[in-house]
C-alpha positions as protocol buffer text, in pm:
chain_id: "A"
residue {
  index: 1
  type: MET
  ca { x: -4886 y: 116 z: -2407 }
}
residue {
  index: 2
  type: LEU
  ca { x: -5175 y: -24 z: -2642 }
}
residue {
  index: 3
  type: TYR
  ca { x: -5205 y: -410 z: -2540 }
}
residue {
  index: 4
  type: THR
  ca { x: -5025 y: -394 z: -2214 }
}
residue {
  index: 5
  type: GLU
  ca { x: -5109 y: -386 z: -1854 }
}
residue {
  index: 6
  type: ILE
  ca { x: -4866 y: -336 z: -1571 }
}
residue {
  index: 7
  type: LEU
  ca { x: -4760 y: -673 z: -1366 }
}
residue {
  index: 8
  type: ASN
  ca { x: -4763 y: -564 z: -1001 }
}
residue {
  index: 9
  type: ASP
  ca { x: -4832 y: -863 z: -788 }
}
residue {
  index: 10
  type: ASN
  ca { x: -4497 y: -1020 z: -653 }
}
residue {
  index: 11
  type: ARG
  ca { x: -4685 y: -1372 z: -672 }
}
residue {
  index: 12
  type: ASP
  ca { x: -4696 y: -1307 z: -1067 }
}
residue {
  index: 13
  type: PHE
  ca { x: -4314 y: -1208 z: -1065 }
}
residue {
  index: 14
  type: LEU
  ca { x: -4214 y: -1516 z: -869 }
}
residue {
  index: 15
  type: ASN
  ca { x: -4444 y: -1754 z: -1077 }
}
residue {
  index: 16
  type: LEU
  ca { x: -4278 y: -1602 z: -1389 }
}
residue {
  index: 17
  type: TYR
  ca { x: -3936 y: -1659 z: -1268 }
}
residue {
  index: 18
  type: LYS
  ca { x: -4000 y: -2029 z: -1186 }
}
residue {
  index: 19
  type: LYS
  ca { x: -4237 y: -2138 z: -1451 }
}
residue {
  index: 20
  type: GLY
  ca { x: -4142 y: -1901 z: -1766 }
}
residue {
  index: 21
  type: LYS
  ca { x: -3855 y: -1934 z: -1997 }
}
residue {
  index: 22
  type: PHE
  ca { x: -3591 y: -1651 z: -2023 }
}
residue {
  index: 23
  type: THR
  ca { x: -3341 y: -1496 z: -2283 }
}
residue {
  index: 24
  type: ALA
  ca { x: -3031 y: -1316 z: -2143 }
}
residue {
  index: 25
  type: CYS
  ca { x: -2812 y: -1052 z: -2301 }
}
residue {
  index: 26
  type: LYS
  ca { x: -2554 y: -815 z: -2170 }
}
residue {
  index: 27
  type: TYR
  ca { x: -2818 y: -563 z: -2095 }
}
residue {
  index: 28
  type: SER
  ca { x: -3124 y: -744 z: -1980 }
}
residue {
  index: 29
  type: VAL
  ca { x: -3308 y: -1081 z: -1903 }
}
residue {
  index: 30
  type: ILE
  ca { x: -3630 y: -1127 z: -2016 }
}
residue {
  index: 31
  type: TYR
  ca { x: -3873 y: -1375 z: -1877 }
}
residue {
  index: 32
  type: VAL
  ca { x: -4181 y: -1480 z: -2089 }
}
residue {
  index: 33
  type: ARG
  ca { x: -4487 y: -1704 z: -1996 }
}
residue {
  index: 34
  type: PRO
  ca { x: -4838 y: -1726 z: -2178 }
}
residue {
  index: 35
  type: ASN
  ca { x: -5107 y: -1581 z: -1969 }
}
residue {
  index: 36
  type: GLY
  ca { x: -5425 y: -1676 z: -2173 }
}
residue {
  index: 37
  type: ARG
  ca { x: -5566 y: -1304 z: -2151 }
}
residue {
  index: 38
  type: PRO
  ca { x: -5614 y: -1088 z: -2457 }
}
residue {
  index: 39
  type: TYR
  ca { x: -5333 y: -840 z: -2347 }
}
residue {
  index: 40
  type: ASN
  ca { x: -5007 y: -835 z: -2249 }
}
residue {
  index: 41
  type: ARG
  ca { x: -4860 y: -792 z: -1886 }
}
residue {
  index: 42
  type: LEU
  ca { x: -4531 y: -608 z: -1847 }
}
residue {
  index: 43
  type: GLY
  ca { x: -4310 y: -607 z: -1522 }
}
residue {
  index: 44
  type: ILE
  ca { x: -3976 y: -409 z: -1487 }
}
residue {
  index: 45
  type: THR
  ca { x: -3713 y: -500 z: -1238 }
}
residue {
  index: 46
  type: ALA
  ca { x: -3418 y: -299 z: -1169 }
}
residue {
  index: 47
  type: SER
  ca { x: -3209 y: -408 z: -835 }
}
residue {
  index: 48
  type: LYS
  ca { x: -2967 y: -212 z: -614 }
}
residue {
  index: 49
  type: LYS
  ca { x: -2670 y: -381 z: -806 }
}
residue {
  index: 50
  type: ILE
  ca { x: -2764 y: -145 z: -1096 }
}
residue {
  index: 51
  type: GLY
  ca { x: -2659 y: 158 z: -883 }
}
residue {
  index: 52
  type: ASN
  ca { x: -2840 y: 435 z: -715 }
}
residue {
  index: 53
  type: ALA
  ca { x: -3187 y: 552 z: -772 }
}
residue {
  index: 54
  type: VAL
  ca { x: -3097 y: 772 z: -1070 }
}
residue {
  index: 55
  type: HIS
  ca { x: -2947 y: 459 z: -1248 }
}
residue {
  index: 56
  type: ARG
  ca { x: -3223 y: 233 z: -1159 }
}
residue {
  index: 57
  type: ASN
  ca { x: -3490 y: 469 z: -1289 }
}
residue {
  index: 58
  type: ARG
  ca { x: -3299 y: 541 z: -1613 }
}
residue {
  index: 59
  type: ALA
  ca { x: -3278 y: 165 z: -1669 }
}
residue {
  index: 60
  type: LYS
  ca { x: -3663 y: 120 z: -1626 }
}
residue {
  index: 61
  type: ARG
  ca { x: -3713 y: 427 z: -1848 }
}
residue {
  index: 62
  type: LEU
  ca { x: -3504 y: 274 z: -2122 }
}
residue {
  index: 63
  type: ILE
  ca { x: -3685 y: -74 z: -2099 }
}
residue {
  index: 64
  type: ARG
  ca { x: -4030 y: 99 z: -2103 }
}
residue {
  index: 65
  type: LEU
  ca { x: -3923 y: 296 z: -2407 }
}
residue {
  index: 66
  type: ALA
  ca { x: -3798 y: 2 z: -2598 }
}
residue {
  index: 67
  type: TYR
  ca { x: -4091 y: -207 z: -2492 }
}
residue {
  index: 68
  type: ARG
  ca { x: -4332 y: 70 z: -2617 }
}
residue {
  index: 69
  type: ASP
  ca { x: -4173 y: 104 z: -2957 }
}
residue {
  index: 70
  type: ALA
  ca { x: -4162 y: -266 z: -3030 }
}
residue {
  index: 71
  type: GLU
  ca { x: -4497 y: -356 z: -2869 }
}
residue {
  index: 72
  type: ILE
  ca { x: -4691 y: -374 z: -3184 }
}
residue {
  index: 73
  type: LYS
  ca { x: -4462 y: -645 z: -3322 }
}
residue {
  index: 74
  type: MET
  ca { x: -4475 y: -882 z: -3031 }
}
residue {
  index: 75
  type: PRO
  ca { x: -4759 y: -1160 z: -2981 }
}
residue {
  index: 76
  type: VAL
  ca { x: -5060 y: -1082 z: -2766 }
}
residue {
  index: 77
  type: GLY
  ca { x: -5142 y: -1300 z: -2451 }
}
residue {
  index: 78
  type: ILE
  ca { x: -4793 y: -1324 z: -2269 }
}
residue {
  index: 79
  type: ASP
  ca { x: -4649 y: -1204 z: -1949 }
}
residue {
  index: 80
  type: ILE
  ca { x: -4292 y: -1046 z: -1974 }
}
residue {
  index: 81
  type: VAL
  ca { x: -4071 y: -946 z: -1685 }
}
residue {
  index: 82
  type: ILE
  ca { x: -3758 y: -754 z: -1806 }
}
residue {
  index: 83
  type: VAL
  ca { x: -3470 y: -750 z: -1542 }
}
residue {
  index: 84
  type: ALA
  ca { x: -3219 y: -481 z: -1608 }
}
residue {
  index: 85
  type: ARG
  ca { x: -2834 y: -547 z: -1580 }
}
residue {
  index: 86
  type: SER
  ca { x: -2589 y: -287 z: -1496 }
}
residue {
  index: 87
  type: PRO
  ca { x: -2440 y: -228 z: -1859 }
}
residue {
  index: 88
  type: ILE
  ca { x: -2786 y: -89 z: -1940 }
}
residue {
  index: 89
  type: CYS
  ca { x: -2694 y: 230 z: -1776 }
}
residue {
  index: 90
  type: GLU
  ca { x: -2394 y: 305 z: -2025 }
}
residue {
  index: 91
  type: VAL
  ca { x: -2610 y: 223 z: -2337 }
}
residue {
  index: 92
  type: LYS
  ca { x: -2791 y: 498 z: -2557 }
}
residue {
  index: 93
  type: SER
  ca { x: -3171 y: 455 z: -2560 }
}
residue {
  index: 94
  type: GLN
  ca { x: -3147 y: 423 z: -2956 }
}
residue {
  index: 95
  type: ASP
  ca { x: -2896 y: 136 z: -2892 }
}
residue {
  index: 96
  type: TYR
  ca { x: -3128 y: -24 z: -2661 }
}
residue {
  index: 97
  type: CYS
  ca { x: -3445 y: 26 z: -2882 }
}
residue {
  index: 98
  type: ALA
  ca { x: -3249 y: -120 z: -3168 }
}
residue {
  index: 99
  type: TYR
  ca { x: -3150 y: -426 z: -2981 }
}
residue {
  index: 100
  type: MET
  ca { x: -3495 y: -478 z: -2850 }
}
residue {
  index: 101
  type: ASP
  ca { x: -3626 y: -470 z: -3236 }
}
residue {
  index: 102
  type: LYS
  ca { x: -3358 y: -676 z: -3379 }
}
residue {
  index: 103
  type: TYR
  ca { x: -3336 y: -957 z: -3095 }
}
residue {
  index: 104
  type: GLY
  ca { x: -3561 y: -906 z: -2806 }
}
residue {
  index: 105
  type: VAL
  ca { x: -3897 y: -919 z: -3026 }
}
residue {
  index: 106
  type: PRO
  ca { x: -3773 y: -1234 z: -3228 }
}
residue {
  index: 107
  type: GLU
  ca { x: -3662 y: -1401 z: -2898 }
}
residue {
  index: 108
  type: ILE
  ca { x: -3992 y: -1336 z: -2714 }
}
residue {
  index: 109
  type: THR
  ca { x: -4187 y: -1479 z: -3038 }
}
residue {
  index: 110
  type: ARG
  ca { x: -3964 y: -1777 z: -3028 }
}
residue {
  index: 111
  type: ILE
  ca { x: -4023 y: -1840 z: -2682 }
}
residue {
  index: 112
  type: TYR
  ca { x: -4409 y: -1778 z: -2693 }
}
residue {
  index: 113
  type: GLU
  ca { x: -4427 y: -2006 z: -3020 }
}
residue {
  index: 114
  type: ASN
  ca { x: -4228 y: -2305 z: -2795 }
}
residue {
  index: 115
  type: PHE
  ca { x: -4456 y: -2258 z: -2519 }
}
residue {
  index: 116
  type: SER
  ca { x: -4774 y: -2296 z: -2738 }
}
residue {
  index: 117
  type: GLY
  ca { x: -4585 y: -2627 z: -2942 }
}
residue {
  index: 118
  type: GLU
  ca { x: -4548 y: -2794 z: -2585 }
}
residue {
  index: 119
  type: LYS
  ca { x: -4924 y: -2746 z: -2485 }
}
residue {
  index: 120
  type: LYS
  ca { x: -5026 y: -2878 z: -2834 }
}
residue {
  index: 121
  type: ARG
  ca { x: -4811 y: -3179 z: -2801 }
}
residue {
  index: 122
  type: LYS
  ca { x: -4925 y: -3291 z: -2456 }
}
């Protein structure tokens, strides 16, 4: 991933859940918050509700692939956590990548611009 580092710290995940904004769909929930750095940070979560380890790893692989394909179109300087939902296991990788391009990236950009607009108004 070109402009992205991995988000590992639990404190960062919790901070993003509390203070970030999100968009939800059938396959995943995407939390977004500006980080003020010259790169993005990505975290992926797949709980046991998804299924066994095989299903969870497939879900994380799909999310990573879709993010890698759409990374160039995203704004730089944001923290992103993508939480997998159980229907992601039945979807083909091309379908999820197309979803991320068509809906995910515009939603992430919209949320990022709303955060920027709020900071300018204050």
